[in-house]
Amino acid sequence: MTQSESDLNEILSQRITKLMQGQHQLKTPIAGLSLSRWEQPTDPTSYVMDASLCLIAQGQKQVMLGQEVYTYDAQHFLFTAVDFPVIAQITQASSEHPYLGVLLKLDPHLLAQIMLEAQMTFQPSNRDRKGIAVGKLTPEMTHAFIRLLDLLETPDDLPILAPLIIKEIFYRLLMSPQGERLKHIVTMGTTGHRIIRAIDWIKQQFNQPLRIEDLAKHMSMSISSFHQHFRDITNMSPLQYQKSLRLTEARRLLMTENRDISSASLQVGYESLSQFSREYKRFFGASPSEDIKHLSL
């Protein structure tokens, strides 16, 4: 890391620390921008990660999507172009050097607008097209995030200046080496954009039976093409994606709303309690009852 990058990283750390005031998580007045701070590594946590750009000012984190593991730190960013059910874990944090993170949700409409205004083009490729990637953080992107956080000190400036800085951040993401896969996914008319629409539909109806034939037809794709492009972007099949959403939501109901196992399984769409328990254990490594007992210790 050059001296310039090191200095910017230290400034970003100071800004986050000042804003957090000892809190673990903070949703800022800037729509889609949130901060986090942890003084020790965390257990693996399952949740649906919004399409977002994630930076770390200090510490390290890993995100698991299926069997793939993505690790990033203060020198790298992670972005997800679509909403993913993931298992995430902060792997480096201490009281002396706490984990300090920034998350900015992506706006596909604004990304498409930037591409149009900048007359960006992209070359369709058969290379890795997953909607999640780790990239090298640049001083320009870090500096833009610092300026965005600085605006929180002058609330009157937020309505005018925050959208401009967010637009700059998105532009720099699109222009990064990882930008090609993002362009493919957000551009209207591409297969990537159709998969985003399919993912939105599955998210809204995740507890309902999923008919791949009907969904592929609605997206004007053959079943085989739909399966292939869905897996290219999400690293899982449509049914696996739906199952991940169901199990992630069920775990949230069990852990945060104190639902019993039977009602949680029914609410997320399982008709068989035994099937739910088997798939839950396969996904999380412990049965629902074991999971509840472990987290209550």
Short mmCIF file of C-alpha atoms in Angstrom, two decimals:
data_model
loop_
_atom_site.label_atom_id
_atom_site.label_comp_id
_atom_site.label_asym_id
_atom_site.label_seq_id
_atom_site.Cartn_x
_atom_site.Cartn_y
_atom_site.Cartn_z
CA MET A 1 0.00 0.00 0.00
CA THR A 2 1.41 3.42 -0.95
CA GLN A 3 1.65 6.21 1.60
CA SER A 4 -1.28 7.99 -0.04
CA GLU A 5 -3.48 4.91 0.23
CA SER A 6 -2.40 4.37 3.83
CA ASP A 7 -3.25 7.95 4.75
CA LEU A 8 -6.68 7.75 3.12
CA ASN A 9 -7.40 4.48 4.88
CA GLU A 10 -6.52 6.02 8.24
CA ILE A 11 -8.79 8.99 7.54
CA LEU A 12 -11.65 6.65 6.61
CA SER A 13 -11.11 4.70 9.85
CA GLN A 14 -11.24 7.90 11.89
CA ARG A 15 -14.46 9.05 10.20
CA ILE A 16 -16.21 5.72 10.86
CA THR A 17 -15.02 5.56 14.48
CA LYS A 18 -16.27 9.09 15.16
CA LEU A 19 -19.68 8.42 13.61
CA MET A 20 -20.21 5.04 15.28
CA GLN A 21 -19.66 6.25 18.87
CA GLY A 22 -19.26 2.67 20.08
CA GLN A 23 -22.28 1.27 18.24
CA HIS A 24 -22.12 -2.02 16.34
CA GLN A 25 -24.23 -0.91 13.39
CA LEU A 26 -25.48 2.44 12.13
CA LYS A 27 -27.89 3.34 9.35
CA THR A 28 -26.92 6.82 8.27
CA PRO A 29 -29.26 9.59 7.00
CA ILE A 30 -27.85 8.90 3.52
CA ALA A 31 -30.19 6.36 1.92
CA GLY A 32 -28.49 3.00 1.46
CA LEU A 33 -25.36 3.90 3.45
CA SER A 34 -24.64 1.99 6.67
CA LEU A 35 -21.62 1.51 8.93
CA SER A 36 -20.49 -1.29 11.22
CA ARG A 37 -17.94 -1.71 13.99
CA TRP A 38 -16.99 -4.90 15.85
CA GLU A 39 -14.26 -5.44 18.44
CA GLN A 40 -13.96 -9.19 17.96
CA PRO A 41 -14.42 -11.77 15.21
CA THR A 42 -18.02 -12.92 14.77
CA ASP A 43 -19.65 -16.29 14.31
CA PRO A 44 -20.84 -17.08 10.78
CA THR A 45 -24.12 -15.21 10.23
CA SER A 46 -26.69 -15.96 7.53
CA TYR A 47 -28.68 -13.18 5.87
CA VAL A 48 -29.77 -11.88 2.49
CA MET A 49 -27.13 -9.41 1.35
CA ASP A 50 -28.53 -6.56 -0.74
CA ALA A 51 -26.91 -5.60 -4.01
CA SER A 52 -24.19 -3.40 -2.58
CA LEU A 53 -20.63 -2.12 -2.54
CA CYS A 54 -18.74 -2.95 0.67
CA LEU A 55 -15.53 -1.41 1.98
CA ILE A 56 -13.46 -2.20 5.05
CA ALA A 57 -11.37 0.51 6.68
CA GLN A 58 -9.92 -1.91 9.23
CA GLY A 59 -10.12 -5.68 9.73
CA GLN A 60 -11.16 -8.51 7.44
CA LYS A 61 -14.39 -10.25 6.46
CA GLN A 62 -15.35 -13.30 4.45
CA VAL A 63 -18.60 -13.95 2.63
CA MET A 64 -19.69 -17.43 1.56
CA LEU A 65 -22.00 -17.91 -1.41
CA GLY A 66 -22.66 -21.59 -1.87
CA GLN A 67 -19.23 -23.21 -1.81
CA GLU A 68 -17.39 -20.05 -2.88
CA VAL A 69 -15.62 -17.90 -0.26
CA TYR A 70 -14.87 -14.21 -0.88
CA THR A 71 -12.41 -12.53 1.48
CA TYR A 72 -11.78 -8.79 1.53
CA ASP A 73 -9.98 -6.25 3.70
CA ALA A 74 -8.81 -2.62 3.77
CA GLN A 75 -7.15 -2.99 0.37
CA HIS A 76 -10.13 -4.54 -1.38
CA PHE A 77 -13.84 -3.97 -1.91
CA LEU A 78 -16.61 -6.49 -2.40
CA PHE A 79 -19.65 -5.88 -4.53
CA THR A 80 -22.80 -7.89 -5.12
CA ALA A 81 -24.81 -6.99 -8.21
CA VAL A 82 -27.90 -8.88 -7.03
CA ASP A 83 -29.35 -9.83 -3.65
CA PHE A 84 -27.67 -12.98 -2.36
CA PRO A 85 -28.41 -15.29 0.61
CA VAL A 86 -24.94 -15.50 2.13
CA ILE A 87 -23.12 -16.63 5.24
CA ALA A 88 -20.74 -13.90 6.40
CA GLN A 89 -18.13 -13.72 9.14
CA ILE A 90 -15.80 -11.01 10.41
CA THR A 91 -12.46 -12.77 10.71
CA GLN A 92 -10.15 -9.99 11.97
CA ALA A 93 -11.16 -7.58 14.74
CA SER A 94 -9.97 -6.60 18.21
CA SER A 95 -10.57 -3.87 20.80
CA GLU A 96 -7.31 -2.19 19.73
CA HIS A 97 -8.06 -2.56 16.02
CA PRO A 98 -11.82 -3.01 15.59
CA TYR A 99 -13.42 -4.05 12.36
CA LEU A 100 -14.74 -0.94 10.58
CA GLY A 101 -16.99 -1.43 7.56
CA VAL A 102 -19.00 0.65 5.11
CA LEU A 103 -21.87 -0.62 2.94
CA LEU A 104 -23.54 1.32 0.14
CA LYS A 105 -26.52 -0.27 -1.59
CA LEU A 106 -26.36 -0.32 -5.37
CA ASP A 107 -29.08 1.30 -7.46
CA PRO A 108 -29.36 -0.56 -10.81
CA HIS A 109 -31.34 2.29 -12.37
CA LEU A 110 -28.67 4.84 -11.47
CA LEU A 111 -25.95 2.47 -12.70
CA ALA A 112 -27.76 2.13 -16.04
CA GLN A 113 -28.16 5.94 -16.22
CA ILE A 114 -24.43 6.43 -15.64
CA MET A 115 -23.63 3.96 -18.39
CA LEU A 116 -25.89 5.88 -20.76
CA GLU A 117 -24.51 9.30 -19.86
CA ALA A 118 -20.89 8.13 -20.09
CA GLN A 119 -21.64 6.18 -23.28
CA MET A 120 -20.16 3.07 -21.72
CA THR A 121 -20.16 -0.11 -23.73
CA PHE A 122 -19.34 -3.63 -22.71
CA GLN A 123 -18.25 -6.76 -24.46
CA PRO A 124 -20.38 -9.83 -23.67
CA SER A 125 -18.07 -12.52 -22.40
CA ASN A 126 -18.26 -16.16 -21.46
CA ARG A 127 -15.75 -15.58 -18.67
CA ASP A 128 -16.76 -15.51 -15.00
CA ARG A 129 -20.05 -13.59 -14.85
CA LYS A 130 -21.00 -14.10 -11.23
CA GLY A 131 -22.81 -11.19 -9.63
CA ILE A 132 -20.33 -11.04 -6.77
CA ALA A 133 -16.64 -10.16 -6.85
CA VAL A 134 -13.72 -8.76 -4.89
CA GLY A 135 -11.76 -5.90 -6.46
CA LYS A 136 -8.75 -3.72 -5.67
CA LEU A 137 -9.71 -0.58 -3.78
CA THR A 138 -8.36 2.62 -5.35
CA PRO A 139 -7.47 5.93 -3.65
CA GLU A 140 -10.13 7.63 -5.77
CA MET A 141 -12.90 5.38 -4.46
CA THR A 142 -11.70 5.64 -0.86
CA HIS A 143 -11.54 9.44 -1.12
CA ALA A 144 -15.09 9.55 -2.49
CA PHE A 145 -16.35 7.54 0.49
CA ILE A 146 -14.53 9.88 2.90
CA ARG A 147 -16.24 12.87 1.30
CA LEU A 148 -19.59 11.08 1.52
CA LEU A 149 -19.10 10.45 5.25
CA ASP A 150 -17.96 14.05 5.75
CA LEU A 151 -21.36 15.22 4.48
CA LEU A 152 -22.96 13.71 7.59
CA GLU A 153 -21.40 16.63 9.51
CA THR A 154 -23.32 19.12 7.34
CA PRO A 155 -26.87 17.76 6.95
CA ASP A 156 -28.03 20.74 4.90
CA ASP A 157 -25.64 19.67 2.13
CA LEU A 158 -26.91 16.09 1.93
CA PRO A 159 -29.81 16.51 -0.54
CA ILE A 160 -27.59 18.16 -3.18
CA LEU A 161 -24.11 16.73 -2.69
CA ALA A 162 -24.73 13.14 -1.52
CA PRO A 163 -26.32 12.03 -4.86
CA LEU A 164 -23.36 13.51 -6.75
CA ILE A 165 -20.77 11.65 -4.68
CA ILE A 166 -22.76 8.38 -4.85
CA LYS A 167 -22.89 8.81 -8.62
CA GLU A 168 -19.10 9.23 -8.65
CA ILE A 169 -18.65 6.08 -6.56
CA PHE A 170 -20.85 4.06 -8.90
CA TYR A 171 -18.99 5.46 -11.90
CA ARG A 172 -15.64 4.39 -10.43
CA LEU A 173 -17.04 0.93 -9.72
CA LEU A 174 -18.24 0.60 -13.32
CA MET A 175 -14.83 1.73 -14.59
CA SER A 176 -12.95 -0.74 -12.37
CA PRO A 177 -11.66 -4.08 -13.72
CA GLN A 178 -14.75 -5.68 -12.13
CA GLY A 179 -17.09 -3.27 -13.90
CA GLU A 180 -17.65 -5.41 -17.00
CA ARG A 181 -19.64 -8.04 -15.13
CA LEU A 182 -21.71 -5.31 -13.45
CA LYS A 183 -22.44 -3.66 -16.81
CA HIS A 184 -23.67 -6.96 -18.18
CA ILE A 185 -26.06 -7.46 -15.28
CA VAL A 186 -27.63 -3.97 -15.10
CA THR A 187 -27.99 -3.25 -18.83
CA MET A 188 -31.58 -3.42 -20.05
CA GLY A 189 -32.23 -6.22 -22.52
CA THR A 190 -29.28 -8.38 -21.51
CA THR A 191 -29.68 -11.84 -20.05
CA GLY A 192 -28.15 -10.48 -16.85
CA HIS A 193 -30.95 -7.95 -16.47
CA ARG A 194 -33.54 -10.68 -17.04
CA ILE A 195 -31.94 -12.75 -14.28
CA ILE A 196 -32.22 -9.75 -11.92
CA ARG A 197 -35.95 -9.61 -12.68
CA ALA A 198 -36.24 -13.35 -12.04
CA ILE A 199 -34.41 -12.99 -8.72
CA ASP A 200 -36.78 -10.20 -7.68
CA TRP A 201 -39.73 -12.45 -8.48
CA ILE A 202 -38.31 -15.39 -6.50
CA LYS A 203 -37.61 -13.10 -3.52
CA GLN A 204 -41.18 -11.84 -3.49
CA GLN A 205 -42.63 -15.36 -3.82
CA PHE A 206 -39.96 -17.42 -2.06
CA ASN A 207 -42.46 -19.30 0.12
CA GLN A 208 -44.55 -20.36 -2.90
CA PRO A 209 -43.94 -23.35 -5.21
CA LEU A 210 -41.49 -22.44 -7.97
CA ARG A 211 -42.22 -23.53 -11.54
CA ILE A 212 -39.05 -23.03 -13.53
CA GLU A 213 -40.89 -23.49 -16.83
CA ASP A 214 -43.25 -20.59 -16.12
CA LEU A 215 -40.50 -18.29 -14.84
CA ALA A 216 -38.22 -18.99 -17.81
CA LYS A 217 -41.10 -18.32 -20.21
CA HIS A 218 -41.89 -15.05 -18.42
CA MET A 219 -38.27 -14.01 -18.91
CA SER A 220 -38.46 -14.97 -22.63
CA MET A 221 -35.77 -17.61 -22.16
CA SER A 222 -35.56 -21.33 -22.75
CA ILE A 223 -35.40 -23.49 -19.63
CA SER A 224 -31.81 -24.56 -20.33
CA SER A 225 -30.66 -21.00 -21.06
CA PHE A 226 -32.43 -19.69 -17.97
CA HIS A 227 -30.76 -22.32 -15.76
CA GLN A 228 -27.32 -21.63 -17.23
CA HIS A 229 -27.44 -17.84 -16.95
CA PHE A 230 -28.98 -17.99 -13.47
CA ARG A 231 -26.14 -20.22 -12.30
CA ASP A 232 -23.54 -18.03 -14.04
CA ILE A 233 -24.62 -15.02 -11.98
CA THR A 234 -25.67 -16.55 -8.66
CA ASN A 235 -23.47 -19.67 -8.52
CA MET A 236 -26.60 -21.74 -7.80
CA SER A 237 -29.71 -23.02 -9.52
CA PRO A 238 -33.06 -21.19 -9.18
CA LEU A 239 -34.33 -23.88 -6.80
CA GLN A 240 -31.15 -23.68 -4.71
CA TYR A 241 -31.52 -19.90 -4.57
CA GLN A 242 -35.12 -20.23 -3.39
CA LYS A 243 -34.10 -22.83 -0.81
CA SER A 244 -31.35 -20.54 0.51
CA LEU A 245 -33.86 -17.70 0.88
CA ARG A 246 -36.30 -19.98 2.71
CA LEU A 247 -33.72 -21.34 5.13
CA THR A 248 -32.18 -17.92 5.80
CA GLU A 249 -35.60 -16.45 6.61
CA ALA A 250 -36.50 -19.46 8.77
CA ARG A 251 -33.31 -19.00 10.78
CA ARG A 252 -34.16 -15.32 11.28
CA LEU A 253 -37.64 -16.25 12.53
CA LEU A 254 -36.19 -18.81 14.95
CA MET A 255 -33.44 -16.58 16.30
CA THR A 256 -35.00 -13.12 16.39
CA GLU A 257 -38.75 -13.73 16.68
CA ASN A 258 -38.66 -16.84 18.87
CA ARG A 259 -40.88 -18.84 16.50
CA ASP A 260 -41.17 -22.55 17.10
CA ILE A 261 -39.59 -24.79 14.48
CA SER A 262 -42.86 -26.02 13.01
CA SER A 263 -44.41 -22.58 12.45
CA ALA A 264 -41.15 -21.19 11.02
CA SER A 265 -40.89 -24.03 8.51
CA LEU A 266 -44.51 -23.57 7.41
CA GLN A 267 -44.14 -19.81 7.05
CA VAL A 268 -41.22 -20.12 4.63
CA GLY A 269 -43.01 -22.70 2.48
CA TYR A 270 -42.07 -26.15 3.79
CA GLU A 271 -44.89 -28.68 4.04
CA SER A 272 -42.67 -31.37 5.57
CA LEU A 273 -41.01 -30.67 8.92
CA SER A 274 -38.55 -33.54 8.45
CA GLN A 275 -37.48 -32.18 5.04
CA PHE A 276 -37.05 -28.73 6.55
CA SER A 277 -34.86 -30.10 9.36
CA ARG A 278 -32.70 -32.11 6.93
CA GLU A 279 -32.14 -29.18 4.59
CA TYR A 280 -31.56 -26.76 7.48
CA LYS A 281 -28.84 -29.00 8.92
CA ARG A 282 -27.25 -29.45 5.50
CA PHE A 283 -27.21 -25.68 4.93
CA PHE A 284 -26.17 -24.43 8.40
CA GLY A 285 -24.31 -27.45 9.76
CA ALA A 286 -26.68 -27.96 12.68
CA SER A 287 -30.33 -28.92 13.09
CA PRO A 288 -32.82 -26.16 13.99
CA SER A 289 -32.98 -27.32 17.63
CA GLU A 290 -29.18 -27.56 17.88
CA ASP A 291 -28.83 -24.12 16.31
CA ILE A 292 -31.27 -22.55 18.77
CA LYS A 293 -29.53 -24.21 21.72
CA HIS A 294 -26.07 -23.06 20.54
CA LEU A 295 -27.09 -19.44 20.09
CA SER A 296 -28.87 -19.30 23.43
CA LEU A 297 -25.73 -20.25 25.36
#
